[in-house]
């Protein structure tokens, strides 16, 4: 192989010639155009199919509590109720949806009265029935320790004593008022009867009542949210049917 000539001093090196570009055949151009058109048609078909489907699961709770769609000229309180209802079965706070519902219900005494119990629910949300059942064991233990005059952090031995008392009551032994109440509450929670669970805790002495307060506040928020969901849905359905 012969060596390439070396450029003289001050002379720019020669630029190698560019490789010849291959010309695209007409067949390749038509193929690319056909593929682009096919992709466009498939995207259009997918969009049409999606538009024909039912609403996604995120809005299904609204259809469950208020299956009749609101008319286009529905009054503002009904629109506010429809926006709020999907949030009530959930556990997350819903301050914005609640504020909208209150604003839309301004001047409607009936709707405003049904929304009023949610003032305590919207900023915090409400635990689910499952969450309440799962967290009740710790609350019940605190109530029994309070009845014995002990703090929740009284130690391992005191907590084991409270757990043994609950076990004995579940097997039919007689117990203290707090023990009977927490056992009745646990039985109601096992069947999903939240109203009975709340009723079983009425009339407890002050110490167990104080120990149970954080857990009961969550229970009361769930009861308020469920009651509001039923009553607001019934109000909306009644007004839609009367139009």
mmCIF file of C-alpha atoms in Angstrom:
data_model
loop_
_atom_site.group_PDB
_atom_site.id
_atom_site.type_symbol
_atom_site.label_atom_id
_atom_site.label_comp_id
_atom_site.label_asym_id
_atom_site.label_seq_id
_atom_site.Cartn_x
_atom_site.Cartn_y
_atom_site.Cartn_z
ATOM 1 C CA UNK A 1 0.000 0.000 0.000
ATOM 2 C CA UNK A 2 1.505 3.346 -1.044
ATOM 3 C CA UNK A 3 1.856 6.030 1.696
ATOM 4 C CA UNK A 4 -0.288 9.131 1.395
ATOM 5 C CA UNK A 5 1.585 12.277 0.428
ATOM 6 C CA UNK A 6 2.453 14.533 3.353
ATOM 7 C CA UNK A 7 1.158 18.106 2.947
ATOM 8 C CA UNK A 8 3.786 20.783 2.716
ATOM 9 C CA UNK A 9 4.339 23.203 5.585
ATOM 10 C CA UNK A 10 1.463 25.719 5.804
ATOM 11 C CA UNK A 11 -0.691 23.756 3.411
ATOM 12 C CA UNK A 12 -4.168 22.547 4.531
ATOM 13 C CA UNK A 13 -4.576 18.772 4.488
ATOM 14 C CA UNK A 14 -6.794 17.501 1.752
ATOM 15 C CA UNK A 15 -10.363 16.629 2.848
ATOM 16 C CA UNK A 16 -11.250 13.038 2.048
ATOM 17 C CA UNK A 17 -14.054 12.752 -0.446
ATOM 18 C CA UNK A 18 -17.547 12.034 0.969
ATOM 19 C CA UNK A 19 -18.988 8.603 0.478
ATOM 20 C CA UNK A 20 -21.725 8.640 -2.108
ATOM 21 C CA UNK A 21 -25.229 8.666 -0.572
ATOM 22 C CA UNK A 22 -27.544 5.915 -1.510
ATOM 23 C CA UNK A 23 -30.688 7.219 -3.076
ATOM 24 C CA UNK A 24 -33.937 6.052 -1.418
ATOM 25 C CA UNK A 25 -35.947 3.989 -3.780
ATOM 26 C CA UNK A 26 -39.562 4.937 -4.477
ATOM 27 C CA UNK A 27 -40.626 1.611 -2.938
ATOM 28 C CA UNK A 28 -39.026 2.509 0.413
ATOM 29 C CA UNK A 29 -40.763 5.885 0.440
ATOM 30 C CA UNK A 30 -44.132 4.319 -0.240
ATOM 31 C CA UNK A 31 -43.533 1.745 2.530
ATOM 32 C CA UNK A 32 -42.736 4.441 5.113
ATOM 33 C CA UNK A 33 -45.860 6.382 4.109
ATOM 34 C CA UNK A 34 -48.005 3.257 4.395
ATOM 35 C CA UNK A 35 -46.642 2.475 7.881
ATOM 36 C CA UNK A 36 -47.352 6.038 9.070
ATOM 37 C CA UNK A 37 -50.906 5.867 7.739
ATOM 38 C CA UNK A 38 -51.436 2.488 9.435
ATOM 39 C CA UNK A 39 -50.233 3.832 12.789
ATOM 40 C CA UNK A 40 -52.591 6.803 12.463
ATOM 41 C CA UNK A 41 -55.556 4.539 11.741
ATOM 42 C CA UNK A 42 -54.752 2.269 14.709
ATOM 43 C CA UNK A 43 -54.520 5.273 17.061
ATOM 44 C CA UNK A 44 -57.868 6.577 15.786
ATOM 45 C CA UNK A 45 -59.482 3.168 16.329
ATOM 46 C CA UNK A 46 -58.076 2.938 19.875
ATOM 47 C CA UNK A 47 -59.428 6.406 20.705
ATOM 48 C CA UNK A 48 -62.876 5.527 19.359
ATOM 49 C CA UNK A 49 -62.922 2.308 21.398
ATOM 50 C CA UNK A 50 -61.905 4.146 24.575
ATOM 51 C CA UNK A 51 -64.658 6.729 24.123
ATOM 52 C CA UNK A 52 -67.262 3.972 23.833
ATOM 53 C CA UNK A 53 -66.226 2.316 27.109
ATOM 54 C CA UNK A 54 -67.797 2.946 30.519
ATOM 55 C CA UNK A 55 -66.361 5.415 33.000
ATOM 56 C CA UNK A 56 -63.082 4.387 34.678
ATOM 57 C CA UNK A 57 -63.148 2.848 38.192
ATOM 58 C CA UNK A 58 -62.136 6.112 39.879
ATOM 59 C CA UNK A 59 -65.652 7.510 39.421
ATOM 60 C CA UNK A 60 -67.571 4.262 39.944
ATOM 61 C CA UNK A 61 -68.424 5.046 43.633
ATOM 62 C CA UNK A 62 -70.451 8.046 42.450
ATOM 63 C CA UNK A 63 -72.538 5.828 40.195
ATOM 64 C CA UNK A 64 -72.996 3.366 43.051
ATOM 65 C CA UNK A 65 -74.494 5.926 45.432
ATOM 66 C CA UNK A 66 -76.339 8.012 42.834
ATOM 67 C CA UNK A 67 -76.954 5.948 39.700
ATOM 68 C CA UNK A 68 -79.274 8.426 37.999
ATOM 69 C CA UNK A 69 -77.256 11.055 36.080
ATOM 70 C CA UNK A 70 -78.051 14.665 36.798
ATOM 71 C CA UNK A 71 -79.720 16.692 34.038
ATOM 72 C CA UNK A 72 -77.676 19.345 32.286
ATOM 73 C CA UNK A 73 -79.683 22.123 33.960
ATOM 74 C CA UNK A 74 -79.432 20.697 37.492
ATOM 75 C CA UNK A 75 -79.395 23.296 40.304
ATOM 76 C CA UNK A 76 -76.046 24.076 41.879
ATOM 77 C CA UNK A 77 -76.676 22.131 45.151
ATOM 78 C CA UNK A 78 -77.158 18.910 43.172
ATOM 79 C CA UNK A 79 -73.957 19.536 41.227
ATOM 80 C CA UNK A 80 -72.087 20.064 44.497
ATOM 81 C CA UNK A 81 -73.503 16.818 45.885
ATOM 82 C CA UNK A 82 -72.480 14.895 42.776
ATOM 83 C CA UNK A 83 -68.916 16.223 43.077
ATOM 84 C CA UNK A 84 -68.733 15.333 46.779
ATOM 85 C CA UNK A 85 -70.258 11.846 46.861
ATOM 86 C CA UNK A 86 -67.292 9.920 45.390
ATOM 87 C CA UNK A 87 -65.062 11.191 48.219
ATOM 88 C CA UNK A 88 -67.212 10.016 51.124
ATOM 89 C CA UNK A 89 -66.464 6.253 50.978
ATOM 90 C CA UNK A 90 -62.730 6.940 50.761
ATOM 91 C CA UNK A 91 -60.306 7.479 53.635
ATOM 92 C CA UNK A 92 -58.448 10.565 52.332
ATOM 93 C CA UNK A 93 -59.351 14.149 53.329
ATOM 94 C CA UNK A 94 -61.569 16.052 50.888
ATOM 95 C CA UNK A 95 -61.549 19.751 51.914
ATOM 96 C CA UNK A 96 -61.756 21.160 48.361
ATOM 97 C CA UNK A 97 -64.712 19.023 47.304
ATOM 98 C CA UNK A 98 -66.482 19.848 50.558
ATOM 99 C CA UNK A 99 -65.851 23.582 50.139
ATOM 100 C CA UNK A 100 -67.355 23.426 46.645
ATOM 101 C CA UNK A 101 -70.399 21.540 47.889
ATOM 102 C CA UNK A 102 -70.930 24.117 50.639
ATOM 103 C CA UNK A 103 -70.609 26.983 48.161
ATOM 104 C CA UNK A 104 -73.077 25.375 45.751
ATOM 105 C CA UNK A 105 -75.519 24.691 48.617
ATOM 106 C CA UNK A 106 -75.566 28.327 49.786
ATOM 107 C CA UNK A 107 -79.202 29.315 50.292
ATOM 108 C CA UNK A 108 -80.415 25.684 50.243
ATOM 109 C CA UNK A 109 -81.243 24.945 53.896
ATOM 110 C CA UNK A 110 -81.944 21.240 53.376
ATOM 111 C CA UNK A 111 -78.701 20.499 51.545
ATOM 112 C CA UNK A 112 -76.652 22.661 53.943
ATOM 113 C CA UNK A 113 -78.064 20.780 56.954
ATOM 114 C CA UNK A 114 -77.033 17.429 55.457
ATOM 115 C CA UNK A 115 -73.554 18.762 54.712
ATOM 116 C CA UNK A 116 -73.017 20.199 58.208
ATOM 117 C CA UNK A 117 -71.801 16.945 59.895
ATOM 118 C CA UNK A 118 -68.989 16.734 57.341
ATOM 119 C CA UNK A 119 -67.229 19.804 58.767
ATOM 120 C CA UNK A 120 -65.370 17.466 61.140
ATOM 121 C CA UNK A 121 -64.740 14.822 58.470
ATOM 122 C CA UNK A 122 -63.446 16.725 55.437
ATOM 123 C CA UNK A 123 -60.119 17.967 56.902
ATOM 124 C CA UNK A 124 -59.057 14.505 58.133
ATOM 125 C CA UNK A 125 -61.014 11.948 56.121
ATOM 126 C CA UNK A 126 -62.493 8.881 57.795
ATOM 127 C CA UNK A 127 -60.917 5.445 58.336
ATOM 128 C CA UNK A 128 -62.523 2.484 56.619
ATOM 129 C CA UNK A 129 -64.365 -0.229 58.541
ATOM 130 C CA UNK A 130 -61.393 -2.533 57.997
ATOM 131 C CA UNK A 131 -58.950 0.022 59.369
ATOM 132 C CA UNK A 132 -61.139 0.552 62.426
ATOM 133 C CA UNK A 133 -61.311 -3.173 63.119
ATOM 134 C CA UNK A 134 -57.563 -3.613 62.666
ATOM 135 C CA UNK A 135 -56.681 -0.743 65.006
ATOM 136 C CA UNK A 136 -59.203 -1.525 67.742
ATOM 137 C CA UNK A 137 -57.021 -4.040 69.602
ATOM 138 C CA UNK A 138 -54.539 -1.366 70.653
ATOM 139 C CA UNK A 139 -57.343 1.026 71.629
ATOM 140 C CA UNK A 140 -59.076 -1.673 73.680
ATOM 141 C CA UNK A 141 -55.848 -2.460 75.481
ATOM 142 C CA UNK A 142 -55.395 1.231 76.366
ATOM 143 C CA UNK A 143 -58.962 1.365 77.699
ATOM 144 C CA UNK A 144 -58.435 -1.643 79.972
ATOM 145 C CA UNK A 145 -55.147 -0.260 81.269
ATOM 146 C CA UNK A 146 -56.872 3.074 81.990
ATOM 147 C CA UNK A 147 -59.592 1.254 83.909
ATOM 148 C CA UNK A 148 -56.843 -0.319 86.050
ATOM 149 C CA UNK A 149 -55.329 3.133 86.608
ATOM 150 C CA UNK A 150 -52.363 2.504 84.308
ATOM 151 C CA UNK A 151 -51.004 4.451 81.356
ATOM 152 C CA UNK A 152 -50.761 2.896 77.853
ATOM 153 C CA UNK A 153 -46.971 2.670 78.317
ATOM 154 C CA UNK A 154 -47.253 0.884 81.671
ATOM 155 C CA UNK A 155 -45.000 -1.902 80.482
ATOM 156 C CA UNK A 156 -45.056 -5.366 78.971
ATOM 157 C CA UNK A 157 -46.503 -7.103 82.049
ATOM 158 C CA UNK A 158 -49.462 -4.697 82.294
ATOM 159 C CA UNK A 159 -50.216 -5.071 78.585
ATOM 160 C CA UNK A 160 -50.117 -8.864 78.881
ATOM 161 C CA UNK A 161 -52.569 -8.612 81.775
ATOM 162 C CA UNK A 162 -54.956 -6.553 79.655
ATOM 163 C CA UNK A 163 -54.665 -9.032 76.774
ATOM 164 C CA UNK A 164 -55.350 -11.942 79.169
ATOM 165 C CA UNK A 165 -58.463 -10.168 80.451
ATOM 166 C CA UNK A 166 -59.759 -9.787 76.900
ATOM 167 C CA UNK A 167 -59.063 -13.430 76.175
ATOM 168 C CA UNK A 168 -60.929 -14.504 79.308
ATOM 169 C CA UNK A 169 -63.919 -12.349 78.400
ATOM 170 C CA UNK A 170 -63.995 -13.841 74.913
ATOM 171 C CA UNK A 171 -64.234 -17.289 76.531
ATOM 172 C CA UNK A 172 -67.251 -16.248 78.622
ATOM 173 C CA UNK A 173 -65.803 -15.073 81.925
ATOM 174 C CA UNK A 174 -67.264 -12.085 83.725
ATOM 175 C CA UNK A 175 -65.337 -8.858 83.498
ATOM 176 C CA UNK A 176 -65.311 -5.163 84.219
ATOM 177 C CA UNK A 177 -67.562 -2.618 82.465
ATOM 178 C CA UNK A 178 -64.733 -1.570 80.133
ATOM 179 C CA UNK A 179 -63.918 -5.175 79.326
ATOM 180 C CA UNK A 180 -67.554 -5.942 78.483
ATOM 181 C CA UNK A 181 -67.771 -2.830 76.317
ATOM 182 C CA UNK A 182 -64.637 -3.535 74.299
ATOM 183 C CA UNK A 183 -65.675 -7.142 73.750
ATOM 184 C CA UNK A 184 -69.095 -6.029 72.457
ATOM 185 C CA UNK A 185 -67.398 -3.473 70.223
ATOM 186 C CA UNK A 186 -65.001 -6.067 68.820
ATOM 187 C CA UNK A 187 -67.921 -8.380 68.024
ATOM 188 C CA UNK A 188 -69.779 -5.560 66.232
ATOM 189 C CA UNK A 189 -66.675 -4.642 64.223
ATOM 190 C CA UNK A 190 -66.280 -8.255 63.136
ATOM 191 C CA UNK A 191 -69.705 -8.066 61.474
ATOM 192 C CA UNK A 192 -69.171 -4.561 60.051
ATOM 193 C CA UNK A 193 -71.845 -2.999 62.282
ATOM 194 C CA UNK A 194 -70.194 0.324 63.074
ATOM 195 C CA UNK A 195 -73.277 1.822 64.698
ATOM 196 C CA UNK A 196 -73.437 -1.071 67.184
ATOM 197 C CA UNK A 197 -69.717 -0.677 67.865
ATOM 198 C CA UNK A 198 -70.229 2.965 68.779
ATOM 199 C CA UNK A 199 -73.290 2.187 70.912
ATOM 200 C CA UNK A 200 -71.358 -0.442 72.894
ATOM 201 C CA UNK A 201 -68.900 2.221 74.081
ATOM 202 C CA UNK A 202 -71.520 4.604 75.450
ATOM 203 C CA UNK A 203 -71.594 5.093 79.216
ATOM 204 C CA UNK A 204 -68.021 4.023 79.994
ATOM 205 C CA UNK A 205 -66.245 5.526 83.014
ATOM 206 C CA UNK A 206 -64.141 8.646 82.348
ATOM 207 C CA UNK A 207 -60.717 6.955 82.266
ATOM 208 C CA UNK A 208 -61.521 4.331 79.579
ATOM 209 C CA UNK A 209 -63.511 6.921 77.651
ATOM 210 C CA UNK A 210 -60.481 9.219 77.501
ATOM 211 C CA UNK A 211 -58.213 6.361 76.408
ATOM 212 C CA UNK A 212 -60.604 5.420 73.589
ATOM 213 C CA UNK A 213 -61.194 8.984 72.372
ATOM 214 C CA UNK A 214 -58.727 9.017 69.426
ATOM 215 C CA UNK A 215 -60.072 5.734 68.058
ATOM 216 C CA UNK A 216 -63.710 6.742 68.606
ATOM 217 C CA UNK A 217 -63.183 10.014 66.764
ATOM 218 C CA UNK A 218 -62.206 8.020 63.680
ATOM 219 C CA UNK A 219 -65.260 5.783 64.122
ATOM 220 C CA UNK A 220 -67.550 8.791 64.458
ATOM 221 C CA UNK A 221 -66.116 10.391 61.323
ATOM 222 C CA UNK A 222 -66.778 7.194 59.374
ATOM 223 C CA UNK A 223 -70.348 7.029 60.684
ATOM 224 C CA UNK A 224 -70.892 10.684 59.757
ATOM 225 C CA UNK A 225 -69.465 10.199 56.258
ATOM 226 C CA UNK A 226 -71.593 7.103 55.604
ATOM 227 C CA UNK A 227 -74.768 8.767 56.883
ATOM 228 C CA UNK A 228 -74.116 11.886 54.790
ATOM 229 C CA UNK A 229 -73.509 9.772 51.688
ATOM 230 C CA UNK A 230 -76.880 8.023 52.098
ATOM 231 C CA UNK A 231 -78.825 11.186 52.889
ATOM 232 C CA UNK A 232 -77.256 13.362 50.194
ATOM 233 C CA UNK A 233 -77.744 10.695 47.544
ATOM 234 C CA UNK A 234 -81.384 10.291 48.575
ATOM 235 C CA UNK A 235 -81.911 14.068 48.416
ATOM 236 C CA UNK A 236 -80.364 14.302 44.945
ATOM 237 C CA UNK A 237 -82.365 11.360 43.600
ATOM 238 C CA UNK A 238 -85.588 12.790 45.015
ATOM 239 C CA UNK A 239 -85.014 16.207 43.443
ATOM 240 C CA UNK A 240 -83.984 14.738 40.099
ATOM 241 C CA UNK A 241 -87.120 12.578 40.046
ATOM 242 C CA UNK A 242 -89.297 15.575 40.905
ATOM 243 C CA UNK A 243 -88.007 17.705 37.998
#
